[in-house]
Amino acid sequence: MTRSVTFLFSVWLGFLGVLGAAADDGGYASDLARWQAKLAGNPKDIGALVALGKLCHNRGTLDVPDAADAVELARKYLGQALEIDPKHAFARALHGSTTVLTAKQAWLPTTKISRVRKGIAEMDAALKDSPEDPDARFTRASNNLFLPDLFDRKSVVTADFAWLQERVDQGKFDVEFRQYVCLFHGRARSKFGDKPEAERLWRAGIAIDPASKVADELRRALDPGRPNR
């Protein structure tokens, strides 16, 4: 097995296994139908297009039979959103992350690498134009976290999560988003060798709302053997 194929396995095992955990698998079909019905009433509804893109993107990170179909749907809806607003930062970042996901379906290692690099460039462009967009920041950070060292994204991930965490600590953003920042920032600190800081972040995330669904994910991060509630 070549080095290229080996590291790409690490991309998908990490990215699908951890980012996929943030997606709600159970309600995908009903949520998809609901947003598609909303979009049918107004095909230019950019909010619905981005919501559909996010929903399908998250489905595409899961190890499920329809993941590839979900990725294609995400590209379709996000592409339509960007036709309406080419500078929509979150749509651009999600589209870039979805482009990275398409590498999983490519056969040639060189094609896989090319698609990952293209997706990275899309995310970087979105943040260059809109550095204050937290959704775009989180998308890039959580995607790039699971890329292998070849792509040299550690400094970007570290900076993005530092930017997000500063605002979480100031009480900005809604509760769920703040908890997800703590969850994935903790995963980043753990991956980069600072387990005590990772555990501190996970505990801080739980404290934001101990009764939330995300809090249960944070508890499982602290205790991987913990069953789902």
PDB file of C-alpha atoms in Angstrom:
ATOM      1  CA  MET A   1       0.000   0.000   0.000  1.00  0.00           C
ATOM      2  CA  THR A   2       1.468   3.359  -0.968  1.00  0.00           C
ATOM      3  CA  ARG A   3       1.995   6.173   1.522  1.00  0.00           C
ATOM      4  CA  SER A   4      -0.634   8.283  -0.303  1.00  0.00           C
ATOM      5  CA  VAL A   5      -3.312   5.626   0.068  1.00  0.00           C
ATOM      6  CA  THR A   6      -2.338   5.017   3.689  1.00  0.00           C
ATOM      7  CA  PHE A   7      -2.702   8.625   4.796  1.00  0.00           C
ATOM      8  CA  LEU A   8      -5.977   9.020   2.928  1.00  0.00           C
ATOM      9  CA  PHE A   9      -7.387   6.149   4.935  1.00  0.00           C
ATOM     10  CA  SER A  10      -6.530   8.152   8.037  1.00  0.00           C
ATOM     11  CA  VAL A  11      -8.461  11.124   6.653  1.00  0.00           C
ATOM     12  CA  TRP A  12     -11.697   9.229   6.239  1.00  0.00           C
ATOM     13  CA  LEU A  13     -11.496   7.113   9.360  1.00  0.00           C
ATOM     14  CA  GLY A  14     -10.970  10.251  11.424  1.00  0.00           C
ATOM     15  CA  PHE A  15     -13.255  12.598   9.562  1.00  0.00           C
ATOM     16  CA  LEU A  16     -16.183  10.203   9.211  1.00  0.00           C
ATOM     17  CA  GLY A  17     -15.812   8.792  12.695  1.00  0.00           C
ATOM     18  CA  VAL A  18     -15.610  12.052  14.624  1.00  0.00           C
ATOM     19  CA  LEU A  19     -17.250  14.785  12.588  1.00  0.00           C
ATOM     20  CA  GLY A  20     -20.030  12.351  11.754  1.00  0.00           C
ATOM     21  CA  ALA A  21     -20.764  12.038  15.438  1.00  0.00           C
ATOM     22  CA  ALA A  22     -21.953  15.655  15.402  1.00  0.00           C
ATOM     23  CA  ALA A  23     -24.676  14.899  12.867  1.00  0.00           C
ATOM     24  CA  ASP A  24     -28.144  13.754  13.918  1.00  0.00           C
ATOM     25  CA  ASP A  25     -28.634  10.599  11.861  1.00  0.00           C
ATOM     26  CA  GLY A  26     -32.140   9.791  13.069  1.00  0.00           C
ATOM     27  CA  GLY A  27     -34.015  12.775  11.646  1.00  0.00           C
ATOM     28  CA  TYR A  28     -32.259  13.167   8.319  1.00  0.00           C
ATOM     29  CA  ALA A  29     -35.091  12.012   6.039  1.00  0.00           C
ATOM     30  CA  SER A  30     -37.740  14.111   7.734  1.00  0.00           C
ATOM     31  CA  ASP A  31     -35.489  17.179   7.933  1.00  0.00           C
ATOM     32  CA  LEU A  32     -34.571  16.786   4.273  1.00  0.00           C
ATOM     33  CA  ALA A  33     -38.223  16.588   3.242  1.00  0.00           C
ATOM     34  CA  ARG A  34     -39.138  19.594   5.396  1.00  0.00           C
ATOM     35  CA  TRP A  35     -36.420  21.829   3.957  1.00  0.00           C
ATOM     36  CA  GLN A  36     -37.067  20.647   0.412  1.00  0.00           C
ATOM     37  CA  ALA A  37     -40.746  21.565   0.824  1.00  0.00           C
ATOM     38  CA  LYS A  38     -39.731  25.008   2.059  1.00  0.00           C
ATOM     39  CA  LEU A  39     -37.390  25.449  -0.887  1.00  0.00           C
ATOM     40  CA  ALA A  40     -40.112  24.380  -3.325  1.00  0.00           C
ATOM     41  CA  GLY A  41     -42.133  27.387  -2.187  1.00  0.00           C
ATOM     42  CA  ASN A  42     -39.234  29.715  -2.962  1.00  0.00           C
ATOM     43  CA  PRO A  43     -36.344  28.236  -5.001  1.00  0.00           C
ATOM     44  CA  LYS A  44     -34.264  31.356  -4.312  1.00  0.00           C
ATOM     45  CA  ASP A  45     -34.502  31.015  -0.523  1.00  0.00           C
ATOM     46  CA  ILE A  46     -30.809  31.106   0.306  1.00  0.00           C
ATOM     47  CA  GLY A  47     -31.462  30.242   3.935  1.00  0.00           C
ATOM     48  CA  ALA A  48     -33.174  27.010   2.909  1.00  0.00           C
ATOM     49  CA  LEU A  49     -30.430  26.229   0.397  1.00  0.00           C
ATOM     50  CA  VAL A  50     -27.690  26.642   3.002  1.00  0.00           C
ATOM     51  CA  ALA A  51     -29.693  24.638   5.568  1.00  0.00           C
ATOM     52  CA  LEU A  52     -30.093  21.837   3.039  1.00  0.00           C
ATOM     53  CA  GLY A  53     -26.408  22.039   2.172  1.00  0.00           C
ATOM     54  CA  LYS A  54     -25.429  21.773   5.828  1.00  0.00           C
ATOM     55  CA  LEU A  55     -27.855  18.901   6.469  1.00  0.00           C
ATOM     56  CA  CYS A  56     -26.606  16.904   3.485  1.00  0.00           C
ATOM     57  CA  HIS A  57     -22.955  17.755   4.198  1.00  0.00           C
ATOM     58  CA  ASN A  58     -23.294  16.399   7.738  1.00  0.00           C
ATOM     59  CA  ARG A  59     -25.027  13.272   6.431  1.00  0.00           C
ATOM     60  CA  GLY A  60     -22.143  12.827   4.030  1.00  0.00           C
ATOM     61  CA  THR A  61     -19.664  12.599   6.908  1.00  0.00           C
ATOM     62  CA  LEU A  62     -21.413   9.515   8.290  1.00  0.00           C
ATOM     63  CA  ASP A  63     -20.595   5.917   7.458  1.00  0.00           C
ATOM     64  CA  VAL A  64     -24.031   5.234   5.969  1.00  0.00           C
ATOM     65  CA  PRO A  65     -25.103   3.785   2.592  1.00  0.00           C
ATOM     66  CA  ASP A  66     -26.423   7.099   1.253  1.00  0.00           C
ATOM     67  CA  ALA A  67     -23.419   9.207   2.287  1.00  0.00           C
ATOM     68  CA  ALA A  68     -22.191   9.698  -1.291  1.00  0.00           C
ATOM     69  CA  ASP A  69     -25.675  10.719  -2.439  1.00  0.00           C
ATOM     70  CA  ALA A  70     -25.877  13.197   0.435  1.00  0.00           C
ATOM     71  CA  VAL A  71     -22.538  14.721  -0.581  1.00  0.00           C
ATOM     72  CA  GLU A  72     -23.818  15.246  -4.119  1.00  0.00           C
ATOM     73  CA  LEU A  73     -26.991  16.855  -2.783  1.00  0.00           C
ATOM     74  CA  ALA A  74     -24.887  19.128  -0.578  1.00  0.00           C
ATOM     75  CA  ARG A  75     -22.839  20.235  -3.571  1.00  0.00           C
ATOM     76  CA  LYS A  76     -26.038  20.882  -5.524  1.00  0.00           C
ATOM     77  CA  TYR A  77     -27.727  23.016  -2.866  1.00  0.00           C
ATOM     78  CA  LEU A  78     -24.600  24.909  -1.871  1.00  0.00           C
ATOM     79  CA  GLY A  79     -23.788  25.549  -5.524  1.00  0.00           C
ATOM     80  CA  GLN A  80     -27.249  27.058  -5.985  1.00  0.00           C
ATOM     81  CA  ALA A  81     -26.766  29.198  -2.875  1.00  0.00           C
ATOM     82  CA  LEU A  82     -23.457  30.493  -4.222  1.00  0.00           C
ATOM     83  CA  GLU A  83     -25.051  31.361  -7.558  1.00  0.00           C
ATOM     84  CA  ILE A  84     -27.337  33.694  -5.606  1.00  0.00           C
ATOM     85  CA  ASP A  85     -24.650  35.016  -3.260  1.00  0.00           C
ATOM     86  CA  PRO A  86     -21.085  34.117  -4.340  1.00  0.00           C
ATOM     87  CA  LYS A  87     -19.661  35.712  -1.176  1.00  0.00           C
ATOM     88  CA  HIS A  88     -21.815  33.822   1.347  1.00  0.00           C
ATOM     89  CA  ALA A  89     -19.055  32.773   3.756  1.00  0.00           C
ATOM     90  CA  PHE A  90     -20.749  29.799   5.382  1.00  0.00           C
ATOM     91  CA  ALA A  91     -21.946  28.391   2.053  1.00  0.00           C
ATOM     92  CA  ARG A  92     -18.445  28.778   0.623  1.00  0.00           C
ATOM     93  CA  ALA A  93     -16.834  27.038   3.581  1.00  0.00           C
ATOM     94  CA  LEU A  94     -19.389  24.229   3.530  1.00  0.00           C
ATOM     95  CA  HIS A  95     -18.904  23.823  -0.205  1.00  0.00           C
ATOM     96  CA  GLY A  96     -15.163  23.535   0.363  1.00  0.00           C
ATOM     97  CA  SER A  97     -15.667  20.969   3.109  1.00  0.00           C
ATOM     98  CA  THR A  98     -18.003  19.033   0.819  1.00  0.00           C
ATOM     99  CA  THR A  99     -15.349  19.115  -1.898  1.00  0.00           C
ATOM    100  CA  VAL A 100     -12.971  17.462   0.556  1.00  0.00           C
ATOM    101  CA  LEU A 101     -15.601  14.785   1.188  1.00  0.00           C
ATOM    102  CA  THR A 102     -15.776  13.986  -2.534  1.00  0.00           C
ATOM    103  CA  ALA A 103     -12.208  12.721  -2.318  1.00  0.00           C
ATOM    104  CA  LYS A 104     -13.560   9.617  -0.614  1.00  0.00           C
ATOM    105  CA  GLN A 105     -15.245   8.538  -3.857  1.00  0.00           C
ATOM    106  CA  ALA A 106     -12.185   9.154  -6.055  1.00  0.00           C
ATOM    107  CA  TRP A 107     -10.158   6.098  -7.053  1.00  0.00           C
ATOM    108  CA  LEU A 108      -6.747   7.556  -7.890  1.00  0.00           C
ATOM    109  CA  PRO A 109      -4.709   8.852  -4.916  1.00  0.00           C
ATOM    110  CA  THR A 110      -3.672  11.867  -6.997  1.00  0.00           C
ATOM    111  CA  THR A 111      -7.336  12.719  -7.571  1.00  0.00           C
ATOM    112  CA  LYS A 112      -8.059  12.363  -3.863  1.00  0.00           C
ATOM    113  CA  ILE A 113      -5.227  14.737  -3.004  1.00  0.00           C
ATOM    114  CA  SER A 114      -6.302  17.213  -5.667  1.00  0.00           C
ATOM    115  CA  ARG A 115      -9.859  17.318  -4.339  1.00  0.00           C
ATOM    116  CA  VAL A 116      -8.694  17.821  -0.766  1.00  0.00           C
ATOM    117  CA  ARG A 117      -6.458  20.704  -1.837  1.00  0.00           C
ATOM    118  CA  LYS A 118      -9.294  22.260  -3.843  1.00  0.00           C
ATOM    119  CA  GLY A 119     -11.610  22.063  -0.837  1.00  0.00           C
ATOM    120  CA  ILE A 120      -8.974  23.618   1.417  1.00  0.00           C
ATOM    121  CA  ALA A 121      -8.544  26.491  -1.044  1.00  0.00           C
ATOM    122  CA  GLU A 122     -12.316  27.104  -1.055  1.00  0.00           C
ATOM    123  CA  MET A 123     -12.440  27.252   2.733  1.00  0.00           C
ATOM    124  CA  ASP A 124      -9.408  29.531   2.920  1.00  0.00           C
ATOM    125  CA  ALA A 125     -10.941  31.890   0.362  1.00  0.00           C
ATOM    126  CA  ALA A 126     -14.170  32.071   2.349  1.00  0.00           C
ATOM    127  CA  LEU A 127     -12.298  33.012   5.535  1.00  0.00           C
ATOM    128  CA  LYS A 128     -10.002  35.448   3.765  1.00  0.00           C
ATOM    129  CA  ASP A 129     -13.040  37.441   2.614  1.00  0.00           C
ATOM    130  CA  SER A 130     -15.081  36.945   5.810  1.00  0.00           C
ATOM    131  CA  PRO A 131     -12.726  36.358   8.752  1.00  0.00           C
ATOM    132  CA  GLU A 132     -15.420  37.217  11.302  1.00  0.00           C
ATOM    133  CA  ASP A 133     -17.851  34.485  10.249  1.00  0.00           C
ATOM    134  CA  PRO A 134     -17.978  31.910  13.092  1.00  0.00           C
ATOM    135  CA  ASP A 135     -19.812  29.239  11.099  1.00  0.00           C
ATOM    136  CA  ALA A 136     -17.192  29.349   8.361  1.00  0.00           C
ATOM    137  CA  ARG A 137     -14.428  29.231  10.983  1.00  0.00           C
ATOM    138  CA  PHE A 138     -15.922  26.205  12.674  1.00  0.00           C
ATOM    139  CA  THR A 139     -16.450  24.420   9.362  1.00  0.00           C
ATOM    140  CA  ARG A 140     -12.828  24.896   8.332  1.00  0.00           C
ATOM    141  CA  ALA A 141     -11.431  24.010  11.754  1.00  0.00           C
ATOM    142  CA  SER A 142     -13.494  20.852  12.206  1.00  0.00           C
ATOM    143  CA  ASN A 143     -12.789  19.683   8.647  1.00  0.00           C
ATOM    144  CA  ASN A 144      -9.066  20.427   8.657  1.00  0.00           C
ATOM    145  CA  LEU A 145      -8.617  18.859  12.087  1.00  0.00           C
ATOM    146  CA  PHE A 146      -8.821  15.394  10.542  1.00  0.00           C
ATOM    147  CA  LEU A 147      -6.563  15.986   7.564  1.00  0.00           C
ATOM    148  CA  PRO A 148      -3.155  14.278   7.650  1.00  0.00           C
ATOM    149  CA  ASP A 149       0.046  16.204   8.318  1.00  0.00           C
ATOM    150  CA  LEU A 150       0.882  16.316   4.612  1.00  0.00           C
ATOM    151  CA  PHE A 151      -1.569  19.200   4.208  1.00  0.00           C
ATOM    152  CA  ASP A 152       0.081  21.228   7.014  1.00  0.00           C
ATOM    153  CA  ARG A 153      -3.151  22.520   8.589  1.00  0.00           C
ATOM    154  CA  LYS A 154      -2.295  22.352  12.292  1.00  0.00           C
ATOM    155  CA  SER A 155      -1.605  26.084  12.569  1.00  0.00           C
ATOM    156  CA  VAL A 156      -4.884  26.922  10.806  1.00  0.00           C
ATOM    157  CA  VAL A 157      -6.887  24.601  13.051  1.00  0.00           C
ATOM    158  CA  THR A 158      -5.196  25.994  16.159  1.00  0.00           C
ATOM    159  CA  ALA A 159      -5.842  29.606  15.135  1.00  0.00           C
ATOM    160  CA  ASP A 160      -9.466  28.973  14.159  1.00  0.00           C
ATOM    161  CA  PHE A 161     -10.310  27.242  17.423  1.00  0.00           C
ATOM    162  CA  ALA A 162      -8.499  29.921  19.441  1.00  0.00           C
ATOM    163  CA  TRP A 163     -10.593  32.583  17.664  1.00  0.00           C
ATOM    164  CA  LEU A 164     -13.796  30.653  18.319  1.00  0.00           C
ATOM    165  CA  GLN A 165     -12.954  29.782  21.932  1.00  0.00           C
ATOM    166  CA  GLU A 166     -12.209  33.398  22.816  1.00  0.00           C
ATOM    167  CA  ARG A 167     -15.757  34.301  21.797  1.00  0.00           C
ATOM    168  CA  VAL A 168     -17.257  31.260  23.493  1.00  0.00           C
ATOM    169  CA  ASP A 169     -15.568  32.327  26.732  1.00  0.00           C
ATOM    170  CA  GLN A 170     -17.131  35.769  26.273  1.00  0.00           C
ATOM    171  CA  GLY A 171     -20.588  34.161  26.103  1.00  0.00           C
ATOM    172  CA  LYS A 172     -21.119  34.840  22.418  1.00  0.00           C
ATOM    173  CA  PHE A 173     -23.014  32.442  20.103  1.00  0.00           C
ATOM    174  CA  ASP A 174     -25.931  30.239  21.052  1.00  0.00           C
ATOM    175  CA  VAL A 175     -25.577  27.447  23.604  1.00  0.00           C
ATOM    176  CA  GLU A 176     -25.392  24.544  21.146  1.00  0.00           C
ATOM    177  CA  PHE A 177     -22.716  26.215  19.021  1.00  0.00           C
ATOM    178  CA  ARG A 178     -20.630  27.080  22.077  1.00  0.00           C
ATOM    179  CA  GLN A 179     -20.779  23.475  23.231  1.00  0.00           C
ATOM    180  CA  TYR A 180     -19.776  22.157  19.813  1.00  0.00           C
ATOM    181  CA  VAL A 181     -16.795  24.516  19.786  1.00  0.00           C
ATOM    182  CA  CYS A 182     -15.695  23.077  23.137  1.00  0.00           C
ATOM    183  CA  LEU A 183     -16.225  19.525  21.865  1.00  0.00           C
ATOM    184  CA  PHE A 184     -14.157  19.912  18.704  1.00  0.00           C
ATOM    185  CA  HIS A 185     -11.594  22.256  20.212  1.00  0.00           C
ATOM    186  CA  GLY A 186     -11.058  19.597  22.847  1.00  0.00           C
ATOM    187  CA  ARG A 187     -10.594  16.982  20.127  1.00  0.00           C
ATOM    188  CA  ALA A 188      -8.006  19.243  18.523  1.00  0.00           C
ATOM    189  CA  ARG A 189      -6.100  19.713  21.787  1.00  0.00           C
ATOM    190  CA  SER A 190      -6.196  15.951  22.374  1.00  0.00           C
ATOM    191  CA  LYS A 191      -4.903  15.214  18.874  1.00  0.00           C
ATOM    192  CA  PHE A 192      -2.106  17.764  19.316  1.00  0.00           C
ATOM    193  CA  GLY A 193      -0.975  16.150  22.562  1.00  0.00           C
ATOM    194  CA  ASP A 194      -2.562  18.331  25.265  1.00  0.00           C
ATOM    195  CA  LYS A 195      -5.030  15.935  26.891  1.00  0.00           C
ATOM    196  CA  PRO A 196      -5.428  17.947  30.143  1.00  0.00           C
ATOM    197  CA  GLU A 197      -6.531  21.010  28.158  1.00  0.00           C
ATOM    198  CA  ALA A 198      -8.840  18.837  26.080  1.00  0.00           C
ATOM    199  CA  GLU A 199     -10.517  17.536  29.217  1.00  0.00           C
ATOM    200  CA  ARG A 200     -10.803  21.067  30.616  1.00  0.00           C
ATOM    201  CA  LEU A 201     -12.543  22.195  27.431  1.00  0.00           C
ATOM    202  CA  TRP A 202     -14.937  19.251  27.471  1.00  0.00           C
ATOM    203  CA  ARG A 203     -15.867  19.931  31.094  1.00  0.00           C
ATOM    204  CA  ALA A 204     -16.340  23.622  30.327  1.00  0.00           C
ATOM    205  CA  GLY A 205     -18.627  22.662  27.466  1.00  0.00           C
ATOM    206  CA  ILE A 206     -20.751  20.454  29.704  1.00  0.00           C
ATOM    207  CA  ALA A 207     -21.091  23.285  32.222  1.00  0.00           C
ATOM    208  CA  ILE A 208     -22.680  25.538  29.583  1.00  0.00           C
ATOM    209  CA  ASP A 209     -25.778  23.294  29.594  1.00  0.00           C
ATOM    210  CA  PRO A 210     -25.434  19.935  31.374  1.00  0.00           C
ATOM    211  CA  ALA A 211     -28.840  18.744  30.144  1.00  0.00           C
ATOM    212  CA  SER A 212     -28.252  19.251  26.416  1.00  0.00           C
ATOM    213  CA  LYS A 213     -27.702  16.587  23.791  1.00  0.00           C
ATOM    214  CA  VAL A 214     -24.254  18.017  23.053  1.00  0.00           C
ATOM    215  CA  ALA A 215     -23.366  17.673  26.733  1.00  0.00           C
ATOM    216  CA  ASP A 216     -23.805  13.924  26.351  1.00  0.00           C
ATOM    217  CA  GLU A 217     -21.327  13.965  23.437  1.00  0.00           C
ATOM    218  CA  LEU A 218     -18.918  15.916  25.631  1.00  0.00           C
ATOM    219  CA  ARG A 219     -19.280  13.328  28.403  1.00  0.00           C
ATOM    220  CA  ARG A 220     -18.510  10.565  25.906  1.00  0.00           C
ATOM    221  CA  ALA A 221     -15.401  12.485  24.854  1.00  0.00           C
ATOM    222  CA  LEU A 222     -14.302  12.401  28.505  1.00  0.00           C
ATOM    223  CA  ASP A 223     -15.364   8.767  28.852  1.00  0.00           C
ATOM    224  CA  PRO A 224     -15.323   7.001  25.454  1.00  0.00           C
ATOM    225  CA  GLY A 225     -16.935   3.897  26.942  1.00  0.00           C
ATOM    226  CA  ARG A 226     -19.987   5.839  28.090  1.00  0.00           C
ATOM    227  CA  PRO A 227     -23.201   4.560  26.439  1.00  0.00           C
ATOM    228  CA  ASN A 228     -25.566   6.826  24.529  1.00  0.00           C
ATOM    229  CA  ARG A 229     -28.375   8.074  26.681  1.00  0.00           C
TER     230      ARG A 229
END
